[in-house]
Tab-separated table of C-alpha atoms in Angstrom:
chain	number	residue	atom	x	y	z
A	21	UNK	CA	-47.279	-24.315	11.421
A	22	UNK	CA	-44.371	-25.033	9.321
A	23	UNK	CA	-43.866	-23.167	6.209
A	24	UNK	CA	-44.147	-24.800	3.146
A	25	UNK	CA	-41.262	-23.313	0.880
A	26	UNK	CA	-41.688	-25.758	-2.234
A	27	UNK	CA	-45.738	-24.833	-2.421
A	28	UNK	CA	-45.365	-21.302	-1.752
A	29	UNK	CA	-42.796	-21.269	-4.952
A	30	UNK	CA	-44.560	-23.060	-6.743
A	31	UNK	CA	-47.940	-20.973	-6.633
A	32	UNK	CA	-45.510	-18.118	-6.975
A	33	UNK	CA	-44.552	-19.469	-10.048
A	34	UNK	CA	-48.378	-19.878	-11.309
A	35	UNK	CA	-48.997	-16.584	-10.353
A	36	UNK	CA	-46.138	-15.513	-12.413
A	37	UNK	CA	-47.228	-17.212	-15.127
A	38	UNK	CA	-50.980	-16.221	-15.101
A	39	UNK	CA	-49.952	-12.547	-14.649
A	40	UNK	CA	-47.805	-13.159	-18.236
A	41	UNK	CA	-50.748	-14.745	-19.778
A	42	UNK	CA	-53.032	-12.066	-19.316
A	43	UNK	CA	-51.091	-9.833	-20.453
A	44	UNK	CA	-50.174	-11.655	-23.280
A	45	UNK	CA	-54.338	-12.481	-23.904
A	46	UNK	CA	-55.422	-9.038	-23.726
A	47	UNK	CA	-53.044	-7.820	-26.142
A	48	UNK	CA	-54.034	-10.383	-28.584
A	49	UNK	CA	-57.957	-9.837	-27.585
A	50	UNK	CA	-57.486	-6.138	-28.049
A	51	UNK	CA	-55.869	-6.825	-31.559
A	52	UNK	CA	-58.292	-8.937	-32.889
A	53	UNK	CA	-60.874	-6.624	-31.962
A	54	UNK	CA	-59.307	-3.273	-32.862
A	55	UNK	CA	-61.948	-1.666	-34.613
A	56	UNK	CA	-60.558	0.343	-38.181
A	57	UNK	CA	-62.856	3.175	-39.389
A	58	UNK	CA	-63.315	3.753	-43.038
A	59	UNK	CA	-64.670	7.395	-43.663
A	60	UNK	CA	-66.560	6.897	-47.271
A	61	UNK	CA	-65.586	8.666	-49.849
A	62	UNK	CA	-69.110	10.611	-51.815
A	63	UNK	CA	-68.113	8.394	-54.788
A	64	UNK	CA	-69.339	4.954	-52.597
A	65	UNK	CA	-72.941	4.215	-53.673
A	66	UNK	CA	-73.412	1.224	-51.798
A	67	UNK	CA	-71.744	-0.896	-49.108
A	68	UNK	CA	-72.260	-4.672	-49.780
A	69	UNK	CA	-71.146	-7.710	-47.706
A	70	UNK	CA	-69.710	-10.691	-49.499
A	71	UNK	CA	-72.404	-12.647	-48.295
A	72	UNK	CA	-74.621	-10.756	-50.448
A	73	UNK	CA	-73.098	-13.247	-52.850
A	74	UNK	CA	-73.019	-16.928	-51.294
A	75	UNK	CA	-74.575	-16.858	-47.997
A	76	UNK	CA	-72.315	-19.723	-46.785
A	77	UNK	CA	-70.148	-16.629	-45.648
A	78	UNK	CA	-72.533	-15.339	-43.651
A	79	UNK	CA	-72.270	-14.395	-40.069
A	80	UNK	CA	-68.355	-15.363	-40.340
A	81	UNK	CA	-65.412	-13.302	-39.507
A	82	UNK	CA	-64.714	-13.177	-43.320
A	83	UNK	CA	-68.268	-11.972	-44.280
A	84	UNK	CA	-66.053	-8.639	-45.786
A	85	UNK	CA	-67.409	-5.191	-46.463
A	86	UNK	CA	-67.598	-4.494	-50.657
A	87	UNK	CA	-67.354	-1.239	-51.431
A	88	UNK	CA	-68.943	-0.107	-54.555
A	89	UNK	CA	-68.402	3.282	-56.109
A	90	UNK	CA	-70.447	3.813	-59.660
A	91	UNK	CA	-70.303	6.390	-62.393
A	92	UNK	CA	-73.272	8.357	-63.498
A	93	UNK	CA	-71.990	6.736	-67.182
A	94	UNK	CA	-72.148	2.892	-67.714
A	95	UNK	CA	-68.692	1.064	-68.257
A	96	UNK	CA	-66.778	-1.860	-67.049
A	97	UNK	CA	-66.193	-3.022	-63.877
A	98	UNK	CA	-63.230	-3.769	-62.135
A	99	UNK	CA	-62.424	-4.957	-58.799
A	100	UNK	CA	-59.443	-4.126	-56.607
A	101	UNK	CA	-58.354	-6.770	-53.675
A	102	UNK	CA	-56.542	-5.106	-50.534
A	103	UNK	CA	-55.726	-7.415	-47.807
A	104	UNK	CA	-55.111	-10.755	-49.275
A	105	UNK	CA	-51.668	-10.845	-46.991
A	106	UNK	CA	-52.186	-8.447	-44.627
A	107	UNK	CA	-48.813	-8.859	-43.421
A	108	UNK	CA	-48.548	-6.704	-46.491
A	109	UNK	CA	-50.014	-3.415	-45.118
A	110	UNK	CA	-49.474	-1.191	-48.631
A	111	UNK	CA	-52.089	-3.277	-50.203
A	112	UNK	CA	-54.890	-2.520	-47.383
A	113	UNK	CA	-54.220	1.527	-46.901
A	114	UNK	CA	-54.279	1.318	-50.930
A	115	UNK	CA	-57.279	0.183	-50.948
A	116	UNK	CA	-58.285	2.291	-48.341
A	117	UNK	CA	-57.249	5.465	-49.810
A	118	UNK	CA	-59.026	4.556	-52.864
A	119	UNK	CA	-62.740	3.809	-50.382
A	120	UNK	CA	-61.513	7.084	-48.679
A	121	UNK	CA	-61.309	9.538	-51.814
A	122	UNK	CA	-62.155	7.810	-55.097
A	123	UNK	CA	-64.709	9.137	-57.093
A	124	UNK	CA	-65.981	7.113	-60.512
A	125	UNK	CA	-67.138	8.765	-63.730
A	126	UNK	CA	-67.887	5.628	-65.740
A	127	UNK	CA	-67.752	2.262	-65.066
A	128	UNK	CA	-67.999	0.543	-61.426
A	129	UNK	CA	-65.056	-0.023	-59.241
A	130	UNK	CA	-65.396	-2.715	-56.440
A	131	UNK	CA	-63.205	-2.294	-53.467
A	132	UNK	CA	-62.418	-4.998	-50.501
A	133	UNK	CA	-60.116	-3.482	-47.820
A	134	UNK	CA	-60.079	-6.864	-45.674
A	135	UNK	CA	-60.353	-9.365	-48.646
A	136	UNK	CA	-59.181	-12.332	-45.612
A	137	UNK	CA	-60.546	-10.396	-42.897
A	138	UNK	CA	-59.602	-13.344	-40.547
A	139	UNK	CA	-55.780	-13.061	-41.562
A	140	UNK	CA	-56.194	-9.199	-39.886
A	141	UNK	CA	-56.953	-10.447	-36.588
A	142	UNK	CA	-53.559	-12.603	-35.929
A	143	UNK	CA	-50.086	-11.821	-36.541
A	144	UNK	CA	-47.887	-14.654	-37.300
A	145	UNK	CA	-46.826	-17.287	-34.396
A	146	UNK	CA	-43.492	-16.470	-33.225
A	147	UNK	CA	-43.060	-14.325	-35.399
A	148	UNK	CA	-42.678	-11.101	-32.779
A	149	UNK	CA	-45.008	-9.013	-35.227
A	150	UNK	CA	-46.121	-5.490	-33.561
A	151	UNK	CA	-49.721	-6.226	-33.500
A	152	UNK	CA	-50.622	-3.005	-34.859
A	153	UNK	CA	-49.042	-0.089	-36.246
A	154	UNK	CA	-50.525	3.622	-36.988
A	155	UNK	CA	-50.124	6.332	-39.776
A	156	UNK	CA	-49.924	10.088	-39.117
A	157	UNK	CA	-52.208	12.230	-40.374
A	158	UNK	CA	-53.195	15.662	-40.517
A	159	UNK	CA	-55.573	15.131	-37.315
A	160	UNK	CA	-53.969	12.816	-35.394
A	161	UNK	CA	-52.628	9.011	-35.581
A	162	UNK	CA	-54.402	6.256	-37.654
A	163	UNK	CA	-54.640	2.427	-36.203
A	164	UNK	CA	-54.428	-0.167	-38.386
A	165	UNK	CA	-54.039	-4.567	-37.179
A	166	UNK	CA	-50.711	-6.226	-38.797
A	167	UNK	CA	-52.205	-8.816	-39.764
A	168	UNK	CA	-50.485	-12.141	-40.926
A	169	UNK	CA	-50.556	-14.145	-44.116
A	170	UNK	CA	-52.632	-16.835	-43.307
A	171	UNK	CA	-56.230	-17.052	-42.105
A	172	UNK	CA	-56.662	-17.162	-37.904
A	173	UNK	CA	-56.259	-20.629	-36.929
A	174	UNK	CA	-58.781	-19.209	-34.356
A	175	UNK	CA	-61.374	-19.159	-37.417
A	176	UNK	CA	-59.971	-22.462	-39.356
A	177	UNK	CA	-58.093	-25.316	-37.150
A	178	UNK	CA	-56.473	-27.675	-37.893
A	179	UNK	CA	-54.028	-27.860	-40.638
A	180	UNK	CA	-54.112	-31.172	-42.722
A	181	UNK	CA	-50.941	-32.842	-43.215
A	182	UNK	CA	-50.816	-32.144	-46.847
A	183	UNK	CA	-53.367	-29.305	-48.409
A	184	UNK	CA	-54.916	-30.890	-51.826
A	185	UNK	CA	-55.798	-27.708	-53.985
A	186	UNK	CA	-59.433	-27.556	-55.114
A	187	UNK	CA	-60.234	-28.146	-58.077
A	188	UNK	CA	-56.413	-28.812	-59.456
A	189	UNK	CA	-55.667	-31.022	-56.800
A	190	UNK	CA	-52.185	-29.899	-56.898
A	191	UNK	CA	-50.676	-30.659	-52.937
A	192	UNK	CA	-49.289	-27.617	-51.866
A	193	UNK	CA	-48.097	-26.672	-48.239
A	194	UNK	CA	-49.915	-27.601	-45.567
A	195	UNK	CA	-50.101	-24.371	-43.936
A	196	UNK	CA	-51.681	-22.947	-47.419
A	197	UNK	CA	-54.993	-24.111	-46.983
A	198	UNK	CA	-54.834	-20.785	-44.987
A	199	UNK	CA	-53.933	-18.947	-47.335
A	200	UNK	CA	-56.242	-16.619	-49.868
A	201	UNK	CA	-53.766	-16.746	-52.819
A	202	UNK	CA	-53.548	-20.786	-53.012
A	203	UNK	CA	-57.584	-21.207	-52.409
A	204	UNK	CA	-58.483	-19.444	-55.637
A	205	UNK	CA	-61.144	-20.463	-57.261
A	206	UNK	CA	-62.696	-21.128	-53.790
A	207	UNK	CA	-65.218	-24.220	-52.798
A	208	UNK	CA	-68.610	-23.761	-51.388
A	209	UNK	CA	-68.250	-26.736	-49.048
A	210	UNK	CA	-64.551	-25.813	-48.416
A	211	UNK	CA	-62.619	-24.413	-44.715
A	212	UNK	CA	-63.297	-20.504	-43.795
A	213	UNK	CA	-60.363	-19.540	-46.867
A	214	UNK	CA	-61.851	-21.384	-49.846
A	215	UNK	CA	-65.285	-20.281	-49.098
A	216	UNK	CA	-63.995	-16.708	-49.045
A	217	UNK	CA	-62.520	-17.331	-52.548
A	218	UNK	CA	-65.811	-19.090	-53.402
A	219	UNK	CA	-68.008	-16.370	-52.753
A	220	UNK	CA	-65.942	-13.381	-53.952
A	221	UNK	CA	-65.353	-15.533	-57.194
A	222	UNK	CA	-69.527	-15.310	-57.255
A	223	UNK	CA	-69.159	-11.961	-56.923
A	224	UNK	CA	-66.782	-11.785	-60.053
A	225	UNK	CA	-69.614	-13.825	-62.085
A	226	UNK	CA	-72.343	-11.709	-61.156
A	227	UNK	CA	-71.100	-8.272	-61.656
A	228	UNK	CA	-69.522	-9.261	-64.604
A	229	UNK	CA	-66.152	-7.904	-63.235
A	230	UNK	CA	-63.458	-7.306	-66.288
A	231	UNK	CA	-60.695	-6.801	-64.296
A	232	UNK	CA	-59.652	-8.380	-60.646
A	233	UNK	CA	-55.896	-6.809	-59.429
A	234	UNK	CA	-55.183	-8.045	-56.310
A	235	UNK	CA	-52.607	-6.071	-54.076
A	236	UNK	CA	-49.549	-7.318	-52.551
A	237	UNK	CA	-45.985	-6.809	-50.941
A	238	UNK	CA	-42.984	-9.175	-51.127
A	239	UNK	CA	-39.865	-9.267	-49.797
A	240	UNK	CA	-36.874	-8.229	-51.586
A	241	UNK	CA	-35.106	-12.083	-51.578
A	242	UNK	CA	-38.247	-13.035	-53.518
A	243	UNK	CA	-38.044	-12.889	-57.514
A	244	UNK	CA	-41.120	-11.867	-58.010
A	245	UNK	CA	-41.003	-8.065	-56.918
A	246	UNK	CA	-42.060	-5.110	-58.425
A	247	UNK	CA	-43.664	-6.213	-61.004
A	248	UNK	CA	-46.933	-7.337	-62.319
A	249	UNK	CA	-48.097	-11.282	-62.489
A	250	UNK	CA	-51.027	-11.116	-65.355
A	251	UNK	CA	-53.149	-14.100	-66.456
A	252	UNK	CA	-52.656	-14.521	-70.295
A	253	UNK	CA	-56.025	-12.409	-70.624
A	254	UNK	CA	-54.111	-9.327	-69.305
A	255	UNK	CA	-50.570	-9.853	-70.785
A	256	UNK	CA	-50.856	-6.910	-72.995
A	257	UNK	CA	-52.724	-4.815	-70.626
A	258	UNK	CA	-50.077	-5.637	-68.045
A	259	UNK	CA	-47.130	-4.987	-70.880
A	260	UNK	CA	-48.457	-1.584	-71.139
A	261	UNK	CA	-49.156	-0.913	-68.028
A	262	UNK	CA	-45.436	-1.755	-66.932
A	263	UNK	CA	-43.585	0.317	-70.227
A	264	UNK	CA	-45.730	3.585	-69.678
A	265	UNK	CA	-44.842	3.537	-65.601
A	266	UNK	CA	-41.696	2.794	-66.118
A	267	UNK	CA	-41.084	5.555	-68.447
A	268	UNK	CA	-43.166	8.426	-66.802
A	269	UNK	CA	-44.258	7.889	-63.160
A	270	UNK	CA	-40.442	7.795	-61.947
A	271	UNK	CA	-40.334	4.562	-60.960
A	272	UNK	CA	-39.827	1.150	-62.597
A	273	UNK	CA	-41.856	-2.004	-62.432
A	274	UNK	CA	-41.867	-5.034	-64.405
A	275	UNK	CA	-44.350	-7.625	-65.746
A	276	UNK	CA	-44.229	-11.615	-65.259
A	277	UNK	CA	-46.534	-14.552	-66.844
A	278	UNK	CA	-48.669	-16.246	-64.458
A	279	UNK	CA	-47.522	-19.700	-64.581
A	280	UNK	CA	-49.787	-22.388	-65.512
A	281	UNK	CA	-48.995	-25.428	-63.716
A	282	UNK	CA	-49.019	-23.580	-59.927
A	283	UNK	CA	-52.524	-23.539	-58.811
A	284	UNK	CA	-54.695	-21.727	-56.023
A	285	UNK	CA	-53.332	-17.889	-56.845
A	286	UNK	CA	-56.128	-15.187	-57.893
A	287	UNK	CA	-53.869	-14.373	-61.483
A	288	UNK	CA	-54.366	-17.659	-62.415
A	289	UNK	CA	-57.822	-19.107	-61.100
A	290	UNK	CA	-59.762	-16.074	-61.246
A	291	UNK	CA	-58.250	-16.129	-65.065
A	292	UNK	CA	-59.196	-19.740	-66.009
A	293	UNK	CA	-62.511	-19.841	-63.787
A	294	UNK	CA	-64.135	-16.447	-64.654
A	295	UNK	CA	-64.482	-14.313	-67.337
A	296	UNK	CA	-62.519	-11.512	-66.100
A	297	UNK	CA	-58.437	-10.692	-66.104
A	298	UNK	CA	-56.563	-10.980	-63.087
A	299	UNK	CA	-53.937	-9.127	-62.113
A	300	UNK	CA	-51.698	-9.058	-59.479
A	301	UNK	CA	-48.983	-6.701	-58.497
A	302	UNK	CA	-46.221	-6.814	-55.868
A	303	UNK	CA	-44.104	-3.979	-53.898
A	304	UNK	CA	-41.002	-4.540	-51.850
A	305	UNK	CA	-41.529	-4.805	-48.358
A	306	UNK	CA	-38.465	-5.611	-46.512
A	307	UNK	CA	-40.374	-6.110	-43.404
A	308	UNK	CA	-40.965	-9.631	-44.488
A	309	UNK	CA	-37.531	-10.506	-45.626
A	310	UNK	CA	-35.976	-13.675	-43.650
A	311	UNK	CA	-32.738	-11.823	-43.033
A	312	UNK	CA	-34.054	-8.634	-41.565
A	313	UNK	CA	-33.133	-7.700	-38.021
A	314	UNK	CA	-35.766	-5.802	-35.417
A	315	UNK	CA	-39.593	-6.740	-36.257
A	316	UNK	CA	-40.717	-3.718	-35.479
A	317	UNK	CA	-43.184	-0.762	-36.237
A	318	UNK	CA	-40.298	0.978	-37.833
A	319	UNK	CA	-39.397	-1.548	-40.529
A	320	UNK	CA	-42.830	-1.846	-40.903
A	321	UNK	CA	-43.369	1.648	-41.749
A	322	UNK	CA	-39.804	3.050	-42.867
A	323	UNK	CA	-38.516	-0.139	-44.573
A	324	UNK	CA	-35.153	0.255	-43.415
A	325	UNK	CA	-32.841	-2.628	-42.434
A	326	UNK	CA	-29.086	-3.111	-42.066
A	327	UNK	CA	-28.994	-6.906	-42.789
A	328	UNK	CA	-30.928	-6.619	-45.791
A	329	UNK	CA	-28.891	-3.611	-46.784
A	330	UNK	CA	-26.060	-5.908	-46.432
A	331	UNK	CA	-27.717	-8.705	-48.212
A	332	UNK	CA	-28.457	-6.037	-50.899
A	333	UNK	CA	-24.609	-5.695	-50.866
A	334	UNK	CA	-23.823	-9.212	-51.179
A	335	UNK	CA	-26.022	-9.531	-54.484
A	336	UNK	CA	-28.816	-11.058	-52.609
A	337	UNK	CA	-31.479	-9.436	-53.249
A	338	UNK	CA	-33.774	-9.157	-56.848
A	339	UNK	CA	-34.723	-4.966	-55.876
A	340	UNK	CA	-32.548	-2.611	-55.092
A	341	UNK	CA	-32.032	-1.561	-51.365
A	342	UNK	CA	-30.330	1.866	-49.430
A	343	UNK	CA	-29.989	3.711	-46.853
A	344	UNK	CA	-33.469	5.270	-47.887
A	345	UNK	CA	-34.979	1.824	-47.055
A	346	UNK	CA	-38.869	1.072	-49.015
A	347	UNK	CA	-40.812	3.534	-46.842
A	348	UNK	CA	-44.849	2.442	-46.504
A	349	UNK	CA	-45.696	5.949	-48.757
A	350	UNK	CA	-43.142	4.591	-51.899
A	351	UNK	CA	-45.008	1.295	-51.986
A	352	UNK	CA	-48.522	2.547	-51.189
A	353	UNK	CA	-47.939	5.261	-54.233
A	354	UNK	CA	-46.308	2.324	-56.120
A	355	UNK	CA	-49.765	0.568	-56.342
A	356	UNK	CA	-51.582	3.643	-56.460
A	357	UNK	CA	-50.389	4.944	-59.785
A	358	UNK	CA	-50.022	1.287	-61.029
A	359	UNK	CA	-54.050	0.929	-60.631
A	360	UNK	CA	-54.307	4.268	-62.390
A	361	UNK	CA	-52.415	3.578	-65.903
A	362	UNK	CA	-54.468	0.096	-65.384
A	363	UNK	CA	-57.565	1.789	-65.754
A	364	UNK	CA	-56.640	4.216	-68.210
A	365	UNK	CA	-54.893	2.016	-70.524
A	366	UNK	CA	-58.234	-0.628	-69.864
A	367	UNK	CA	-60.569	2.356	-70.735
A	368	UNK	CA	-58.489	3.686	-73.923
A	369	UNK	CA	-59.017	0.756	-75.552
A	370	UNK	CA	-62.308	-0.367	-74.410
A	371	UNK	CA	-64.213	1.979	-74.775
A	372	UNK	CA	-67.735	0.925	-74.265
A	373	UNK	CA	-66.261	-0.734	-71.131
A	374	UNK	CA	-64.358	2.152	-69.246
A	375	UNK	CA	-63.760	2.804	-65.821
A	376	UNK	CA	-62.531	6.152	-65.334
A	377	UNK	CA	-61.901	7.281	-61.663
A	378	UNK	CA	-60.568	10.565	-60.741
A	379	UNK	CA	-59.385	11.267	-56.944
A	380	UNK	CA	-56.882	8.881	-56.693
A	381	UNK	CA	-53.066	9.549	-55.796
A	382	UNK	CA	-50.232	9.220	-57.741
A	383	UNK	CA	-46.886	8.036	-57.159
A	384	UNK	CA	-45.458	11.329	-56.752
A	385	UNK	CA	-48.432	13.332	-54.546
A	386	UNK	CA	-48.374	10.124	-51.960
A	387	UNK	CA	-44.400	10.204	-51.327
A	388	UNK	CA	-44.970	14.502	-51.642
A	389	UNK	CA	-48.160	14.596	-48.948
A	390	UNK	CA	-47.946	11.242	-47.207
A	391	UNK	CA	-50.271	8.625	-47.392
A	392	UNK	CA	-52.044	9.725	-44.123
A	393	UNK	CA	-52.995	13.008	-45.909
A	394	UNK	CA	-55.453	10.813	-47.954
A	395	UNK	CA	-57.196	9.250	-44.775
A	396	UNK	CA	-60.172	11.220	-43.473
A	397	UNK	CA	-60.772	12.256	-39.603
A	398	UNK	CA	-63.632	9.497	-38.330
A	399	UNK	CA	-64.511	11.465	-35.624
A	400	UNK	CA	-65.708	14.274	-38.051
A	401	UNK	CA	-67.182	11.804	-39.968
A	402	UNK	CA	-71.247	11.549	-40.652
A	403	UNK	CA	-72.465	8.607	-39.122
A	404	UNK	CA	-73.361	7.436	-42.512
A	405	UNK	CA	-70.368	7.522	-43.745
A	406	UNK	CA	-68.207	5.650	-41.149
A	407	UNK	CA	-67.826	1.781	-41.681
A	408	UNK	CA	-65.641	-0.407	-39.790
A	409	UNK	CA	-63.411	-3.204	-40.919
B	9	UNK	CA	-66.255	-28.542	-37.668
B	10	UNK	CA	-65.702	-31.845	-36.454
B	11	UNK	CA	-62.123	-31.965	-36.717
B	12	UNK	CA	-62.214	-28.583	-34.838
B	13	UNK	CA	-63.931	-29.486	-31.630
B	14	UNK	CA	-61.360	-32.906	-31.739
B	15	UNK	CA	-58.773	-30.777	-31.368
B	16	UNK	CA	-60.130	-28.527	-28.574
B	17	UNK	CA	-60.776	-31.707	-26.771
B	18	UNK	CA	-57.277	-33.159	-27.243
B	19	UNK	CA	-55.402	-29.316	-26.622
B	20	UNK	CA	-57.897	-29.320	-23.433
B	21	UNK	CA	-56.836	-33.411	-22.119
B	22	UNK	CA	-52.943	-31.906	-23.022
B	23	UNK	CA	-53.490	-28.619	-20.712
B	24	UNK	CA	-54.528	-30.990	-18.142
B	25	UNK	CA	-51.807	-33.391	-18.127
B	26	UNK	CA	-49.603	-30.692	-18.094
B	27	UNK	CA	-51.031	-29.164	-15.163
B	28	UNK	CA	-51.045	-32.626	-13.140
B	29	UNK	CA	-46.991	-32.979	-14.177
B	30	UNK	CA	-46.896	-28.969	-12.374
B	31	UNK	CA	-48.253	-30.025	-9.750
B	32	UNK	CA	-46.771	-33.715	-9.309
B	33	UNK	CA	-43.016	-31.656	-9.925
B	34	UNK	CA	-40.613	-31.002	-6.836
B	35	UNK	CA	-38.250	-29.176	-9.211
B	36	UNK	CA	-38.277	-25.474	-9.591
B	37	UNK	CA	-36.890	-25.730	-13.551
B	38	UNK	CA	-39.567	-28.447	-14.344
B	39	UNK	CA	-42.158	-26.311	-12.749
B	40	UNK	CA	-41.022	-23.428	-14.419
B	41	UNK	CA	-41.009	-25.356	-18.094
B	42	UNK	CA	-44.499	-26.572	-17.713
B	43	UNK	CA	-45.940	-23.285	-16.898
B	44	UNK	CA	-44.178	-21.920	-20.170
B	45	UNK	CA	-45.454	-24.919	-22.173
B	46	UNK	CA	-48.809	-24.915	-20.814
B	47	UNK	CA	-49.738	-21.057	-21.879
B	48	UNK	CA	-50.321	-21.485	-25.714
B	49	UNK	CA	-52.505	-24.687	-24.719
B	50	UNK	CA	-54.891	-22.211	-22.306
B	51	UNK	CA	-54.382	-19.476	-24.946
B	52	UNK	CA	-55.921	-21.517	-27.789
B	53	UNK	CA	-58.375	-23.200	-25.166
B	54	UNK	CA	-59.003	-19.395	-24.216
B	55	UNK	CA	-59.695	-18.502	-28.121
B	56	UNK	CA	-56.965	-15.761	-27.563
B	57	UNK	CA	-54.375	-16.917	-30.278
């Protein structure tokens, strides 16, 4: 029997290309699956689930864990938003820290590590993202999913040509319909995204939450870096805020006005729809600049690029940029002592609705210690005390 | 929802044609594009990415 050279290369070929594909699929399975453990700090008194709040959610890769931590006193409540982006890791492990060690004395805080839970589970397409990266600690390495900006299209496909803002109807980018921070104030009815806006918006009416500060990272060609966007309600809050950091936590970050007319982002809807202030604040992460060379882990984590050094050079950039690079422990302490003069400056002037929280990083003792030094060994962990994102 | 299983559908009728063209093809580069362009169709199909 004759051999058949065109078949056998072409099944070689398939073969080939199945091999790729599963290796390709199991990463991505594996990522989207990676299982983070969250060791509870004593100050959590309850674990709640944002369907707790519209039950639409329910049973959906977004139905996020709400962690609550209250003080013995009665006070004000604020809540703090980690993984909006989470292409923008400093916001998560933030938030993380605080679920990790935070203890409250007055008030309530409300904490959501995965606030688009879906948005953990994909990295962005073709964007060569690492799917995951880890943190050292003091017992061993600490896994974490990239994550991407936009909710999974495996959890919210398709796109529609144009995405018609609810209830502005402002059109904004298609691809924004995925997108937490442009689905603000949320829809019941809505995709996956708006319904996760929807119900942690419920959550905002029903605790009677004062404050809402959303974390986030930008990239150093962006103007709006290191600084804080505040609804009107929190202009002098946010004022503050920025004037006493920038004079005695060694850093310096600035404050911007939420702009009226651009719809869908948490400091403005959560603002005009709610009675609480929203704030939002940003940290350089040059990991997401356009110009940046290797995707890597290592710009993930160290911040360090030679294009955007060069761009830095060139007067492209709106933050400053070295050889020192934005390592992950500068922005993480960044937001950390940012959400302390928040609630400190909140709490000094209103009194009877104070949240004072002790056990939380500063600036300094992150870049000094590492932010890995503030996450807690899960296999050491009670039972009790170990949640997964 | 709708909208959703539509598009499964279609990506799924797409993967299929595209696997009919690999093997209709008598050329090694055309047989080596489709099976390129064919793996985010199975991938989605596949609910991988």
């Amino acid at each position: 029997m004759p051999v058949n050279w065109p078949t056998i290369r072409k099944y070689s070929f398939i073969l080939l290309g199945v091999i790729l594909m599963a290796f390709a699929g199991m990463s991505f399975y594996s990522s989207r699956h990676l299982k983070e453990a969250v060791v509870l700090s004593p100050g959590v008194t309850q674990v709640k689930k944002l369907s707790d709040y519209f039950s639409g959610i329910k049973g959906t890769v977004n139905d996020s864990n709400i962690y609550v931590l209250e003080g013995k006193a009665p006070g004000g409540t604020i809540l703090i938003l980690g993984g909006t982006h989470p292409e923008e890791p400093a916001s998560r492990l933030t938030t993380w820290i605080l679920t990790e060690n935070a203890v409250v004395e007055r008030g309530r805080l409300f904490i959501i590590n995965s606030a688009n839970r879906s948005a953990t589970t994909v990295t962005r397409l073709g964007g060569a993202y690492p799917p995951d990266f880890t943190i050292p600690t003091p017992w061993g390495e600490q896994k974490f999913r990239m994550g991407d900006r936009w909710s999974n299209p495996l959890d919210q496909w398709p796109d529609p040509e144009v995405y018609i803002h609810y209830p502005s109807r402002q059109e904004l980018a298609y691809v924004d319909i995925r997108n937490l921070n442009r689905t603000w104030p949320g829809r019941a009815k809505g995709t996956l995204t708006e319904k996760t806006c929807y119900a942690m918006t419920q959550l905002i009416l029903k605790e009677k939450v004062d404050i809402v500060i959303d974390l986030h990272e930008a990239e150093l060609q962006y103007p709006v870096i290191s600084t804080i966007v505040a609804h009107q309600k929190g202009e002098d809050l946010a004022a503050l805020t920025s004037m006493m950091i920038s004079g005695l936590e060694g850093f310096n970050i600035g404050m911007e006005y939420s702009p009226e007319a651009l719809h869908g982002l948490s400091h403005r809807e959560i603002g005009d729809h709610t009675q609480a202030i929203s704030l939002l604040l940003e940290a350089p992460e040059p990991f997401l600049d356009a110009t940046r060379g290797r995707t890597d882990r290592t710009l993930l984590l160290e911040g360090k690029d030679e294009f955007i050094l060069k761009a830095g050079k060139h007067g492209l950039l709106f933050e400053k940029m070295d050889e020192n690079g934005w390592p992950i422990d500068v922005r993480i302490g960044r937001h950390c002592s940012t959400l302390i003069y928040i609630l400190e400056l909140w709490s000094d002037d209103n009194p009877d609705k104070a949240v004072i929280a002790r056990e939380i990083p500063r600036y300094a003792e992150v870049i000094k210690k590492g932010a890995g030094s503030f996450l807690h060994n899960p296999a050491k962990a009670d039972p009790k005390q170990l949640y997964y994102e | 929802m709708i909208m959703t299983i539509l598009y499964y559908i279609l990506t799924a009728y797409i993967a299929l044609l595209i696997v009919w063209n690999l093997l209709k093809s008598k050329k090694w580069q055309e047989e080596i594009l489709y099976i390129i362009i064919l793996m985010p169709f199975l991938l989605r199909l596949f609910r991988l990415k």
